[in-house]
PDB file of C-alpha atoms in Angstrom:
ATOM      1  CA  MET A   1      53.385   1.915   8.176  1.00 45.00           C
ATOM      2  CA  THR A   2      53.348  -1.381   9.996  1.00 47.00           C
ATOM      3  CA  LYS A   3      56.325  -3.715  10.145  1.00 48.00           C
ATOM      4  CA  MET A   4      54.499  -6.195   7.902  1.00 42.00           C
ATOM      5  CA  ALA A   5      53.665  -3.511   5.322  1.00 42.00           C
ATOM      6  CA  ARG A   6      57.312  -2.341   5.258  1.00 45.00           C
ATOM      7  CA  SER A   7      58.406  -5.931   4.729  1.00 42.00           C
ATOM      8  CA  ILE A   8      55.964  -6.427   1.853  1.00 40.00           C
ATOM      9  CA  CYS A   9      56.995  -3.127   0.242  1.00 42.00           C
ATOM     10  CA  ALA A  10      60.673  -4.037   0.524  1.00 44.00           C
ATOM     11  CA  THR A  11      59.978  -7.430  -1.031  1.00 40.00           C
ATOM     12  CA  CYS A  12      58.098  -5.847  -3.920  1.00 42.00           C
ATOM     13  CA  ARG A  13      60.930  -3.418  -4.664  1.00 43.00           C
ATOM     14  CA  THR A  14      63.577  -6.130  -4.739  1.00 42.00           C
ATOM     15  CA  SER A  15      61.600  -9.053  -6.079  1.00 39.00           C
ATOM     16  CA  SER A  16      62.859 -10.681  -9.250  1.00 41.00           C
ATOM     17  CA  SER A  17      59.250 -11.501 -10.078  1.00 42.00           C
ATOM     18  CA  ALA A  18      58.400  -7.823 -10.480  1.00 41.00           C
ATOM     19  CA  PRO A  19      56.966  -7.089 -13.921  1.00 45.00           C
ATOM     20  CA  SER A  20      59.552  -6.124 -16.481  1.00 46.00           C
ATOM     21  CA  ARG A  21      59.234  -3.241 -18.899  1.00 44.00           C
ATOM     22  CA  PRO A  22      57.158  -4.026 -21.962  1.00 50.00           C
ATOM     23  CA  SER A  23      59.146  -4.898 -25.052  1.00 53.00           C
ATOM     24  CA  SER A  24      56.221  -4.076 -27.327  1.00 56.00           C
ATOM     25  CA  GLY A  25      57.221  -0.449 -27.751  1.00 58.00           C
ATOM     26  CA  ALA A  26      54.512   0.642 -25.327  1.00 59.00           C
ATOM     27  CA  ARG A  27      54.690   4.206 -24.123  1.00 54.00           C
ATOM     28  CA  GLY A  28      54.317   5.292 -20.535  1.00 55.00           C
ATOM     29  CA  ARG A  29      56.267   5.958 -17.400  1.00 54.00           C
ATOM     30  CA  SER A  30      56.602   2.247 -16.615  1.00 60.00           C
ATOM     31  CA  SER A  31      58.182   1.535 -19.989  1.00 59.00           C
ATOM     32  CA  GLY A  32      60.630   4.402 -19.652  1.00 55.00           C
ATOM     33  CA  ILE A  33      59.512   5.804 -23.016  1.00 55.00           C
ATOM     34  CA  GLY A  34      57.712   8.927 -21.804  1.00 53.00           C
ATOM     35  CA  ASP A  35      54.125   9.192 -20.722  1.00 52.00           C
ATOM     36  CA  ALA A  36      50.752  10.222 -22.127  1.00 52.00           C
ATOM     37  CA  LEU A  37      51.719  13.880 -22.163  1.00 51.00           C
ATOM     38  CA  ASP A  38      54.506  13.011 -24.621  1.00 57.00           C
ATOM     39  CA  ASP A  39      51.927  11.749 -27.129  1.00 59.00           C
ATOM     40  CA  PRO A  40      52.127  14.045 -30.168  1.00 62.00           C
ATOM     41  CA  ARG A  41      48.365  13.721 -30.718  1.00 60.00           C
ATOM     42  CA  ILE A  42      47.664  15.443 -27.385  1.00 58.00           C
ATOM     43  CA  ASP A  43      48.546  19.053 -26.669  1.00 56.00           C
ATOM     44  CA  ALA A  44      50.862  18.599 -23.685  1.00 53.00           C
ATOM     45  CA  LYS A  45      50.174  22.124 -22.453  1.00 54.00           C
ATOM     46  CA  ASN A  46      46.472  21.418 -22.164  1.00 63.00           C
ATOM     47  CA  SER A  47      46.076  18.722 -19.539  1.00 68.00           C
ATOM     48  CA  ILE A  48      42.329  19.405 -19.475  1.00 73.00           C
ATOM     49  CA  GLN A  49      42.129  17.814 -22.931  1.00 74.00           C
ATOM     50  CA  LEU A  50      43.750  14.644 -21.618  1.00 74.00           C
ATOM     51  CA  LEU A  51      41.427  14.556 -18.609  1.00 77.00           C
ATOM     52  CA  GLU A  52      38.338  15.038 -20.770  1.00 79.00           C
ATOM     53  CA  ALA A  53      39.437  12.358 -23.236  1.00 81.00           C
ATOM     54  CA  SER A  54      39.968   9.965 -20.338  1.00 85.00           C
ATOM     55  CA  LYS A  55      36.530  10.658 -18.841  1.00 88.00           C
ATOM     56  CA  GLU A  56      34.876  10.392 -22.252  1.00 88.00           C
ATOM     57  CA  ILE A  57      36.307   6.970 -23.081  1.00 90.00           C
ATOM     58  CA  GLN A  58      35.485   5.595 -19.628  1.00 92.00           C
ATOM     59  CA  ALA A  59      31.931   6.955 -19.835  1.00 93.00           C
ATOM     60  CA  ALA A  60      31.504   5.567 -23.364  1.00 93.00           C
ATOM     61  CA  GLU A  61      32.656   2.126 -22.195  1.00 93.00           C
ATOM     62  CA  ALA A  62      30.160   2.224 -19.301  1.00 94.00           C
ATOM     63  CA  ALA A  63      27.388   3.126 -21.776  1.00 94.00           C
ATOM     64  CA  ARG A  64      28.468   0.218 -24.025  1.00 94.00           C
ATOM     65  CA  ALA A  65      28.330  -2.142 -21.041  1.00 94.00           C
ATOM     66  CA  VAL A  66      24.754  -1.020 -20.311  1.00 94.00           C
ATOM     67  CA  GLU A  67      23.858  -1.382 -23.995  1.00 94.00           C
ATOM     68  CA  GLU A  68      25.281  -4.913 -24.177  1.00 94.00           C
ATOM     69  CA  GLY A  69      23.566  -6.005 -20.958  1.00 93.00           C
ATOM     70  CA  VAL A  70      26.850  -6.512 -19.108  1.00 94.00           C
ATOM     71  CA  ILE A  71      25.602  -4.058 -16.492  1.00 91.00           C
ATOM     72  CA  GLN A  72      22.054  -4.787 -15.410  1.00 90.00           C
ATOM     73  CA  ARG A  73      21.552  -1.901 -12.962  1.00 93.00           C
ATOM     74  CA  LYS A  74      22.828   1.515 -13.983  1.00 93.00           C
ATOM     75  CA  ARG A  75      23.793   2.392 -10.395  1.00 92.00           C
ATOM     76  CA  ASP A  76      26.219  -0.551 -10.468  1.00 92.00           C
ATOM     77  CA  ALA A  77      28.050   1.178 -13.324  1.00 92.00           C
ATOM     78  CA  GLU A  78      28.327   4.316 -11.216  1.00 93.00           C
ATOM     79  CA  VAL A  79      29.638   2.609  -8.087  1.00 93.00           C
ATOM     80  CA  GLY A  80      31.879   0.203  -9.987  1.00 92.00           C
ATOM     81  CA  ALA A  81      33.511   2.951 -12.030  1.00 92.00           C
ATOM     82  CA  VAL A  82      34.097   5.303  -9.101  1.00 93.00           C
ATOM     83  CA  PHE A  83      35.415   2.677  -6.705  1.00 93.00           C
ATOM     84  CA  GLY A  84      36.805   0.214  -9.245  1.00 91.00           C
ATOM     85  CA  ILE A  85      38.635   2.294 -11.837  1.00 89.00           C
ATOM     86  CA  GLY A  86      38.753   5.642 -10.075  1.00 90.00           C
ATOM     87  CA  PHE A  87      36.318   7.530 -12.301  1.00 90.00           C
ATOM     88  CA  ALA A  88      36.032  11.136 -11.116  1.00 88.00           C
ATOM     89  CA  PRO A  89      33.837  10.783  -8.005  1.00 88.00           C
ATOM     90  CA  ASN A  90      32.628  14.393  -8.180  1.00 89.00           C
ATOM     91  CA  THR A  91      30.711  13.471 -11.349  1.00 87.00           C
ATOM     92  CA  GLY A  92      28.603  10.803  -9.646  1.00 88.00           C
ATOM     93  CA  GLY A  93      29.859   8.193 -12.108  1.00 93.00           C
ATOM     94  CA  PRO A  94      30.182   7.799 -15.865  1.00 95.00           C
ATOM     95  CA  LEU A  95      26.466   7.611 -16.647  1.00 95.00           C
ATOM     96  CA  SER A  96      25.675  10.614 -14.439  1.00 94.00           C
ATOM     97  CA  TYR A  97      28.527  12.444 -16.153  1.00 94.00           C
ATOM     98  CA  LEU A  98      26.947  11.686 -19.540  1.00 94.00           C
ATOM     99  CA  ASP A  99      23.571  12.859 -18.225  1.00 94.00           C
ATOM    100  CA  ARG A 100      25.116  16.090 -16.933  1.00 93.00           C
ATOM    101  CA  ILE A 101      26.867  17.039 -20.181  1.00 92.00           C
ATOM    102  CA  GLY A 102      24.001  15.658 -22.264  1.00 93.00           C
ATOM    103  CA  PRO A 103      24.114  12.779 -24.743  1.00 94.00           C
ATOM    104  CA  ALA A 104      24.287  15.138 -27.750  1.00 95.00           C
ATOM    105  CA  THR A 105      27.357  16.882 -26.313  1.00 94.00           C
ATOM    106  CA  ALA A 106      28.916  13.535 -25.438  1.00 94.00           C
ATOM    107  CA  VAL A 107      28.381  12.263 -28.997  1.00 95.00           C
ATOM    108  CA  LYS A 108      29.901  15.447 -30.438  1.00 95.00           C
ATOM    109  CA  GLN A 109      32.950  15.226 -28.150  1.00 92.00           C
ATOM    110  CA  LEU A 110      33.427  11.496 -28.788  1.00 93.00           C
ATOM    111  CA  ARG A 111      33.253  12.036 -32.556  1.00 93.00           C
ATOM    112  CA  ASP A 112      35.847  14.783 -32.262  1.00 90.00           C
ATOM    113  CA  PHE A 113      38.118  12.494 -30.225  1.00 87.00           C
ATOM    114  CA  ALA A 114      37.511   9.642 -32.707  1.00 89.00           C
ATOM    115  CA  ASP A 115      38.626  11.891 -35.568  1.00 89.00           C
ATOM    116  CA  ARG A 116      41.761  12.891 -33.683  1.00 83.00           C
ATOM    117  CA  PHE A 117      42.674   9.750 -31.717  1.00 81.00           C
ATOM    118  CA  GLY A 118      41.056   6.838 -33.550  1.00 86.00           C
ATOM    119  CA  PRO A 119      37.982   4.611 -33.607  1.00 89.00           C
ATOM    120  CA  ARG A 120      38.252   3.676 -29.935  1.00 87.00           C
ATOM    121  CA  TYR A 121      36.332   6.904 -29.223  1.00 89.00           C
ATOM    122  CA  THR A 122      33.448   6.119 -31.609  1.00 92.00           C
ATOM    123  CA  PRO A 123      30.227   6.828 -29.693  1.00 94.00           C
ATOM    124  CA  PRO A 124      28.209   3.720 -28.769  1.00 95.00           C
ATOM    125  CA  SER A 125      24.835   3.374 -30.462  1.00 95.00           C
ATOM    126  CA  ILE A 126      23.002   3.761 -27.146  1.00 95.00           C
ATOM    127  CA  LEU A 127      24.382   7.314 -26.921  1.00 95.00           C
ATOM    128  CA  LEU A 128      23.447   8.056 -30.523  1.00 96.00           C
ATOM    129  CA  GLU A 129      19.866   6.927 -29.841  1.00 96.00           C
ATOM    130  CA  MET A 130      19.699   8.866 -26.575  1.00 96.00           C
ATOM    131  CA  ALA A 131      20.986  12.010 -28.287  1.00 95.00           C
ATOM    132  CA  ALA A 132      18.360  11.700 -31.036  1.00 96.00           C
ATOM    133  CA  LYS A 133      15.573  11.306 -28.452  1.00 95.00           C
ATOM    134  CA  ASN A 134      17.091  13.677 -25.865  1.00 92.00           C
ATOM    135  CA  GLU A 135      16.975  10.902 -23.234  1.00 94.00           C
ATOM    136  CA  ARG A 136      18.991  10.423 -20.051  1.00 93.00           C
ATOM    137  CA  PHE A 137      20.238   7.398 -18.110  1.00 94.00           C
ATOM    138  CA  PHE A 138      18.631   8.630 -14.876  1.00 92.00           C
ATOM    139  CA  ASP A 139      15.571  10.724 -14.136  1.00 87.00           C
ATOM    140  CA  PRO A 140      16.423  14.244 -12.998  1.00 82.00           C
ATOM    141  CA  PRO A 141      16.214  14.762  -9.226  1.00 77.00           C
ATOM    142  CA  GLY A 142      12.709  15.558  -8.004  1.00 73.00           C
ATOM    143  CA  GLN A 143      10.898  13.801 -10.843  1.00 66.00           C
TER     144      GLN A 143
END
């Protein structure tokens, strides 16, 4: 670590302008009130469930962005999610992930999560339409 980086890190740790803990009752390590694995709606012993729920909601939001025209080129969603929010790079991106598991499976999983965790996981209409027509975001390789 360079001298400048050490100085910046030391300033951040001691700065009075550092963000304070939320007073809204928010949960998480930063608030000191546990973390996501303490959530009673999630089986703490099954971290795969938490990982899948996280990938599903991120992929659903990427599909919504395509549906609403926020993302014009689908590859931008892939690159932006992997490099911007840290979506699992081994999946190729959220839209490729949805293509790999299939829109019908994604809709089924999202509905299950919506029943258990709330309406935030409701599948976007673009996925419902794709599942009905058995469509994909990208053409399969070699076609």
